[in-house]
Amino acid sequence: MVACLSAAPATALASHAPTLEWATYYGDGIDAIDDLAATDDGVVVIGDVGSEPALFATPGAHQEHPGRESDAFMAYFDAAGKLRWATYYGG
């Protein structure tokens, strides 16, 4: 599952918990997302290694199919949680 949380300002009291902005499932339940980066404006980029040919890449991607048994993949979600692009990379 991929989720985006908005945190309270650093000066806020510790009792202020982050707020869930959006969440989504991504993948087939077998592959795991090991790397995730988020920007201050809510953009989330994920990455890992995958091998399912039609699962991760979006049409027109840099690399729509894995070139080997397992290639890296990356996906970009905008601040609203919409998948903008996903691609394999390598092989």
CSV table of C-alpha atoms in Angstrom, one decimal:
chain,number,residue,atom,x,y,z
A,1,MET,CA,0.0,0.0,0.0
A,2,VAL,CA,1.2,3.5,-0.8
A,3,ALA,CA,0.1,6.4,1.4
A,4,CYS,CA,0.7,10.1,1.8
A,5,LEU,CA,0.6,11.7,5.2
A,6,SER,CA,0.7,15.3,6.0
A,7,ALA,CA,2.5,16.1,9.2
A,8,ALA,CA,1.9,19.0,11.6
A,9,PRO,CA,4.6,21.7,11.5
A,10,ALA,CA,7.8,20.9,13.4
A,11,THR,CA,6.9,23.5,16.1
A,12,ALA,CA,3.6,21.8,16.8
A,13,LEU,CA,3.1,19.7,20.0
A,14,ALA,CA,3.8,16.0,19.8
A,15,SER,CA,0.1,15.3,20.3
A,16,HIS,CA,-0.6,16.4,16.7
A,17,ALA,CA,-0.7,13.2,14.6
A,18,PRO,CA,-0.1,13.2,10.8
A,19,THR,CA,-3.2,13.2,8.7
A,20,LEU,CA,-3.8,10.6,6.0
A,21,GLU,CA,-4.2,12.5,2.7
A,22,TRP,CA,-4.6,9.5,0.4
A,23,ALA,CA,-3.8,5.8,0.1
A,24,THR,CA,-3.8,3.3,-2.6
A,25,TYR,CA,-2.8,-0.3,-3.4
A,26,TYR,CA,-0.2,-0.7,-6.1
A,27,GLY,CA,1.1,-4.1,-7.4
A,28,ASP,CA,0.0,-7.6,-7.2
A,29,GLY,CA,0.4,-8.3,-3.5
A,30,ILE,CA,3.6,-10.3,-4.1
A,31,ASP,CA,6.1,-7.6,-5.0
A,32,ALA,CA,7.0,-5.2,-2.2
A,33,ILE,CA,7.7,-1.5,-2.3
A,34,ASP,CA,11.1,-1.0,-0.7
A,35,ASP,CA,11.9,2.6,-1.6
A,36,LEU,CA,9.6,5.6,-1.3
A,37,ALA,CA,10.3,9.4,-1.4
A,38,ALA,CA,7.9,12.2,-0.8
A,39,THR,CA,8.1,15.9,-1.4
A,40,ASP,CA,6.8,18.7,0.8
A,41,ASP,CA,4.0,19.3,-1.7
A,42,GLY,CA,2.7,15.7,-1.5
A,43,VAL,CA,4.3,14.0,-4.6
A,44,VAL,CA,5.3,10.4,-3.9
A,45,VAL,CA,7.8,8.3,-5.9
A,46,ILE,CA,8.1,4.6,-5.2
A,47,GLY,CA,10.6,2.1,-6.5
A,48,ASP,CA,11.7,-1.5,-6.2
A,49,VAL,CA,12.4,-4.6,-8.4
A,50,GLY,CA,9.5,-6.3,-10.2
A,51,SER,CA,9.0,-8.8,-13.0
A,52,GLU,CA,5.2,-8.8,-13.9
A,53,PRO,CA,5.1,-7.5,-17.5
A,54,ALA,CA,1.8,-5.7,-17.5
A,55,LEU,CA,1.5,-4.8,-13.9
A,56,PHE,CA,3.7,-1.7,-13.2
A,57,ALA,CA,4.4,0.3,-16.4
A,58,THR,CA,1.9,2.8,-17.8
A,59,PRO,CA,1.4,3.1,-21.6
A,60,GLY,CA,4.1,5.1,-23.3
A,61,ALA,CA,6.5,4.6,-20.4
A,62,HIS,CA,10.3,4.7,-20.8
A,63,GLN,CA,10.3,0.9,-20.6
A,64,GLU,CA,6.9,-0.8,-20.6
A,65,HIS,CA,8.2,-4.4,-20.0
A,66,PRO,CA,11.0,-5.8,-17.9
A,67,GLY,CA,14.1,-6.5,-20.0
A,68,ARG,CA,15.1,-9.4,-17.7
A,69,GLU,CA,13.6,-11.6,-15.2
A,70,SER,CA,13.5,-8.7,-12.7
A,71,ASP,CA,14.1,-5.0,-13.4
A,72,ALA,CA,13.8,-1.9,-11.3
A,73,PHE,CA,10.5,-0.1,-11.5
A,74,MET,CA,9.5,3.4,-10.5
A,75,ALA,CA,6.1,5.1,-10.2
A,76,TYR,CA,5.1,8.7,-9.7
A,77,PHE,CA,1.9,9.7,-7.8
A,78,ASP,CA,0.8,13.3,-7.7
A,79,ALA,CA,-0.3,15.1,-4.5
A,80,ALA,CA,-3.9,13.9,-5.0
A,81,GLY,CA,-2.7,10.2,-5.2
A,82,LYS,CA,-3.2,9.8,-8.9
A,83,LEU,CA,-0.7,7.6,-10.7
A,84,ARG,CA,1.0,9.9,-13.3
A,85,TRP,CA,3.5,7.4,-14.7
A,86,ALA,CA,5.3,4.1,-14.0
A,87,THR,CA,8.1,2.5,-15.8
A,88,TYR,CA,10.6,-0.3,-15.6
A,89,TYR,CA,14.3,0.6,-15.8
A,90,GLY,CA,17.2,-1.7,-16.6
A,91,GLY,CA,17.9,-5.0,-18.4
